[in-house]
């Protein structure tokens, strides 16, 4: 049997003790999920004239920055006064890689966007600090401030991880030097986007780190934690155009347009004989003509003419004697 030196034994005990202590304390802080390396990446205050189409996109400046549950987005008006507060209900777990996104949008943005934001602003997770603020569309425009971090209920006591102050009329406090001087528009599809480095340890200056961009251009589309991305629409449904049917000869039966059936009118004309005899009057031959357009030729029925019995002479009137003045015995002589 071999025996280890006392010094070696003591070293083994120290190493084993350190391993047990590390296991009790859990993983090292660098591997622990957190939230303190996050940037305000993009802010939209409205699109296509609709001020309710809004979103805030955060991006992780390091991996595993997904523990955002109970953390806040605080919104401030142009004077720097607290406006509204959003509280993240849970962490995000779809992606924890470096530069992963966390997207919070309005219901109108969700309807106008092909993807689905990770969270939607609303009464369940929003507090309107100012009575004029909307819990459904909290982003102030054209000037204000959006900040992410740990905040008290009224956003008056706030420990910001990152923030963006913007707008020509903004006069409130800034958490980092300068402000982004341009206003946040609602017409078109422009947003204020971080165009500088996605870092926390670097010098952060709002006036140079951000720019106005078109969110509908490739590379500027909003992105969710699950990786959904795409342009912003106007929220209107795409109309369905019904195809005009094309008649196919031999496969469709055309329905003829009904036409009125002409009514034939018959005119019967009786032609009397040149002279009548005692044996009777000849029955005149009926001649008729029919008028009409189209259809079968009508059958003409002549109007019958009464014919006296054969052998019966026509009645003859009795002549009246001619009266002569002075003829008293009516014999025609004076």
XYZ file of C-alpha atoms in Angstrom:
334
model
C 0.000 0.000 0.000
C 1.240 3.445 -0.889
C 0.647 6.546 1.201
C 0.249 10.046 -0.185
C 2.234 12.885 1.339
C 0.413 15.036 3.859
C 0.744 18.029 1.621
C -0.914 16.198 -1.264
C -3.753 15.057 0.943
C -4.331 18.565 2.174
C -4.459 19.805 -1.410
C -7.065 17.213 -2.321
C -9.227 18.259 0.622
C -9.064 21.925 -0.378
C -10.004 21.174 -4.005
C -12.894 18.947 -2.969
C -14.132 21.593 -0.534
C -14.090 24.253 -3.233
C -16.093 22.024 -5.570
C -18.726 21.377 -2.922
C -19.024 25.088 -2.181
C -19.435 25.931 -5.865
C -22.203 23.342 -6.189
C -24.003 24.800 -3.218
C -23.844 28.326 -4.598
C -25.097 27.325 -8.059
C -23.738 28.303 -11.491
C -21.335 31.183 -11.881
C -22.808 34.666 -12.420
C -21.618 34.751 -16.037
C -23.810 31.745 -16.866
C -26.808 32.975 -14.900
C -29.770 34.309 -16.893
C -30.258 38.024 -16.336
C -31.620 41.214 -17.867
C -29.035 43.903 -17.186
C -27.381 43.854 -20.613
C -30.272 45.048 -22.750
C -30.666 47.883 -25.247
C -33.732 49.814 -26.384
C -33.352 48.844 -30.026
C -36.347 50.270 -31.920
C -39.434 52.381 -31.126
C -42.488 53.014 -33.342
C -45.072 55.624 -32.356
C -47.541 55.063 -35.220
C -47.781 53.924 -38.827
C -49.651 55.123 -41.897
C -51.396 57.812 -39.844
C -52.608 55.334 -37.204
C -51.080 56.339 -33.842
C -52.192 53.060 -32.241
C -49.733 50.978 -34.287
C -46.806 51.040 -31.830
C -44.040 48.791 -30.600
C -40.845 48.742 -28.551
C -38.142 46.245 -29.466
C -35.366 45.378 -27.001
C -32.191 43.501 -27.956
C -29.855 41.557 -25.746
C -26.304 42.890 -25.643
C -25.122 39.497 -24.361
C -26.486 35.971 -24.157
C -29.008 34.835 -21.538
C -30.566 38.245 -20.908
C -34.073 36.799 -20.904
C -35.108 37.196 -17.252
C -37.340 40.178 -17.887
C -40.260 39.000 -15.716
C -41.421 41.818 -13.379
C -39.097 44.284 -15.086
C -40.545 47.454 -16.591
C -40.794 49.648 -19.612
C -41.392 53.187 -18.368
C -42.729 55.881 -20.684
C -42.257 59.611 -20.060
C -43.893 62.621 -21.702
C -42.102 65.494 -23.454
C -41.384 67.174 -20.104
C -39.886 64.004 -18.622
C -42.854 63.281 -16.330
C -43.943 59.624 -15.910
C -46.576 58.754 -18.496
C -47.261 55.008 -18.351
C -45.664 51.759 -17.174
C -45.561 48.285 -18.695
C -44.561 45.276 -16.566
C -43.259 42.111 -18.243
C -45.405 39.245 -16.924
C -42.818 36.520 -17.623
C -39.376 35.843 -19.014
C -38.845 34.920 -22.652
C -37.412 31.538 -23.518
C -37.573 31.074 -27.280
C -34.118 32.521 -27.819
C -31.465 33.598 -25.303
C -28.620 34.085 -27.782
C -26.668 37.298 -28.009
C -28.658 40.012 -29.888
C -31.960 38.174 -29.488
C -35.008 40.444 -29.552
C -37.907 40.966 -27.173
C -40.858 42.646 -28.901
C -43.762 44.409 -27.155
C -46.469 45.805 -29.435
C -50.000 47.131 -29.435
C -53.013 45.121 -30.557
C -53.164 47.292 -33.698
C -49.514 46.516 -34.443
C -50.217 42.816 -33.965
C -53.075 43.045 -36.474
C -50.947 44.905 -39.030
C -47.873 42.688 -38.694
C -47.423 39.183 -40.167
C -45.819 37.863 -36.963
C -46.886 37.977 -33.318
C -45.140 40.161 -30.709
C -43.904 38.484 -27.535
C -46.133 40.723 -25.411
C -49.079 43.017 -26.196
C -49.760 46.291 -24.392
C -53.089 46.261 -22.575
C -54.942 46.692 -19.302
C -53.570 43.416 -17.884
C -49.959 44.624 -17.901
C -50.135 48.417 -18.252
C -50.635 51.289 -15.817
C -51.616 54.729 -17.098
C -49.724 57.097 -14.789
C -50.934 60.233 -16.563
C -54.713 60.413 -16.994
C -54.184 61.203 -20.682
C -52.134 58.059 -21.289
C -53.589 55.035 -23.064
C -52.838 51.552 -21.755
C -53.383 50.223 -25.286
C -50.983 52.648 -27.025
C -48.545 54.088 -24.444
C -45.664 55.379 -26.620
C -45.614 59.216 -26.463
C -45.211 61.065 -29.746
C -43.692 63.165 -31.156
C -41.453 63.559 -28.076
C -40.807 61.530 -24.945
C -38.636 58.842 -23.411
C -38.743 55.045 -23.307
C -36.685 53.297 -20.619
C -36.124 49.645 -19.634
C -35.074 48.456 -16.174
C -36.332 48.125 -12.619
C -38.939 50.664 -11.591
C -41.338 51.421 -8.807
C -45.033 51.568 -9.562
C -45.082 55.217 -10.620
C -41.787 55.066 -12.591
C -40.543 57.977 -10.433
C -37.917 55.759 -8.827
C -36.204 54.013 -11.674
C -32.967 52.121 -12.205
C -32.547 52.156 -15.977
C -30.655 49.515 -17.891
C -31.102 51.534 -21.091
C -33.298 54.372 -22.319
C -34.030 56.465 -25.388
C -35.018 60.145 -25.123
C -36.308 61.646 -28.359
C -38.105 64.554 -29.993
C -37.324 68.193 -30.611
C -39.661 69.237 -27.761
C -38.263 66.837 -25.142
C -37.000 68.785 -22.136
C -36.876 66.061 -19.493
C -33.946 64.286 -17.913
C -31.765 61.977 -19.991
C -30.121 58.862 -18.580
C -27.333 58.946 -21.150
C -25.726 62.004 -22.748
C -27.844 63.825 -25.307
C -31.195 63.002 -26.825
C -32.269 61.954 -30.305
C -33.388 65.311 -31.667
C -35.836 64.153 -34.381
C -39.530 63.694 -33.621
C -41.115 60.257 -33.564
C -43.447 60.246 -36.614
C -46.827 58.582 -37.022
C -47.160 58.977 -40.800
C -45.516 56.383 -42.993
C -43.689 53.503 -41.302
C -40.676 55.207 -39.741
C -39.141 54.211 -36.426
C -36.250 55.356 -34.255
C -33.714 52.542 -34.430
C -30.374 51.829 -32.757
C -27.800 51.975 -35.532
C -24.745 52.052 -33.274
C -23.173 49.058 -31.528
C -25.443 46.826 -29.434
C -23.364 47.141 -26.281
C -23.701 48.206 -22.665
C -20.088 48.815 -21.652
C -19.593 51.238 -24.550
C -20.259 54.949 -24.412
C -23.975 55.450 -25.180
C -25.182 58.730 -26.664
C -28.765 58.877 -27.958
C -28.003 61.675 -30.407
C -25.506 59.592 -32.368
C -26.529 55.996 -31.651
C -30.012 56.241 -33.201
C -31.516 57.147 -36.582
C -34.893 57.391 -38.290
C -35.422 54.377 -40.568
C -38.268 52.826 -42.549
C -39.455 49.734 -40.697
C -40.739 48.259 -43.956
C -37.298 48.137 -45.540
C -35.329 44.915 -45.292
C -33.038 44.984 -42.264
C -35.356 47.286 -40.305
C -38.338 44.975 -39.806
C -39.412 44.403 -36.202
C -38.412 41.002 -34.823
C -39.798 38.896 -31.982
C -37.935 36.575 -29.625
C -39.060 33.585 -31.671
C -37.512 35.157 -34.784
C -40.719 36.302 -36.516
C -40.002 39.313 -38.706
C -41.700 41.313 -41.451
C -42.972 44.717 -42.585
C -45.804 46.710 -41.046
C -49.049 46.858 -42.999
C -52.025 49.182 -42.597
C -54.156 46.623 -40.698
C -56.729 46.369 -43.441
C -57.689 42.951 -44.579
C -56.590 41.917 -48.058
C -59.689 41.880 -50.275
C -60.580 38.623 -51.947
C -61.144 39.130 -55.664
C -63.686 36.745 -57.156
C -62.764 35.443 -60.561
C -65.105 36.333 -63.404
C -66.472 33.083 -64.844
C -65.584 32.406 -68.473
C -68.160 30.640 -70.627
C -66.888 27.371 -72.074
C -68.531 26.183 -75.264
C -69.905 22.700 -74.876
C -69.789 22.796 -71.081
C -72.259 25.511 -70.265
C -75.822 25.869 -71.457
C -76.714 29.391 -72.315
C -80.066 30.544 -71.069
C -81.804 32.370 -73.930
C -83.293 35.740 -73.297
C -87.065 35.306 -73.332
C -88.922 37.131 -76.099
C -92.602 37.852 -76.438
C -94.478 35.384 -78.656
C -96.209 37.414 -81.397
C -99.965 37.213 -81.609
C -101.118 36.835 -85.190
C -103.976 39.058 -86.281
C -106.129 37.638 -89.085
C -108.223 39.865 -91.297
C -110.893 38.126 -93.313
C -112.289 39.926 -96.391
C -115.424 38.601 -98.033
C -115.672 39.064 -101.816
C -119.330 39.249 -102.902
C -120.361 37.655 -106.229
C -120.817 39.909 -109.230
C -124.553 39.189 -109.299
C -127.022 37.253 -107.333
C -129.454 34.755 -108.821
C -132.599 33.196 -107.585
C -130.731 30.028 -106.747
C -128.853 31.789 -103.952
C -125.822 33.806 -103.220
C -122.461 32.199 -103.563
C -120.413 31.922 -100.378
C -117.556 34.304 -100.723
C -114.058 32.909 -100.516
C -112.321 34.260 -97.470
C -108.949 35.757 -97.967
C -106.786 36.736 -95.017
C -103.417 38.023 -94.159
C -101.482 37.447 -90.951
C -98.884 39.734 -89.531
C -96.307 38.782 -86.999
C -92.605 38.423 -86.379
C -91.038 35.043 -86.004
C -92.659 31.876 -84.805
C -94.975 29.544 -86.699
C -97.398 30.941 -89.266
C -100.752 31.566 -87.598
C -103.873 29.743 -88.767
C -106.365 32.237 -90.132
C -109.993 31.551 -89.351
C -112.295 33.568 -91.664
C -115.369 35.204 -90.300
C -118.353 33.139 -91.607
C -120.982 34.815 -93.822
C -124.629 33.696 -93.631
C -125.851 32.079 -96.922
C -129.622 31.929 -97.677
C -131.062 28.506 -98.496
C -130.630 27.263 -102.020
C -133.599 27.928 -104.296
C -134.925 30.798 -102.309
C -134.882 33.974 -104.403
C -133.768 37.032 -102.711
C -136.587 39.247 -101.518
C -137.788 41.733 -104.073
C -139.270 45.020 -103.024
C -142.704 46.233 -104.397
C -142.246 49.229 -106.686
C -143.926 52.406 -105.685
C -146.128 54.037 -108.446
C -145.042 57.343 -109.700
C -147.497 60.061 -108.748
C -148.596 62.431 -111.561
C -150.217 65.720 -110.794
C -153.848 65.677 -111.892
C -154.029 61.849 -111.999
C -156.988 61.344 -109.764
C -157.440 57.622 -110.427
C -153.790 56.847 -109.987
C -153.360 55.139 -113.362
C -150.436 57.227 -114.406
C -152.505 59.426 -116.745
C -154.070 62.740 -116.173
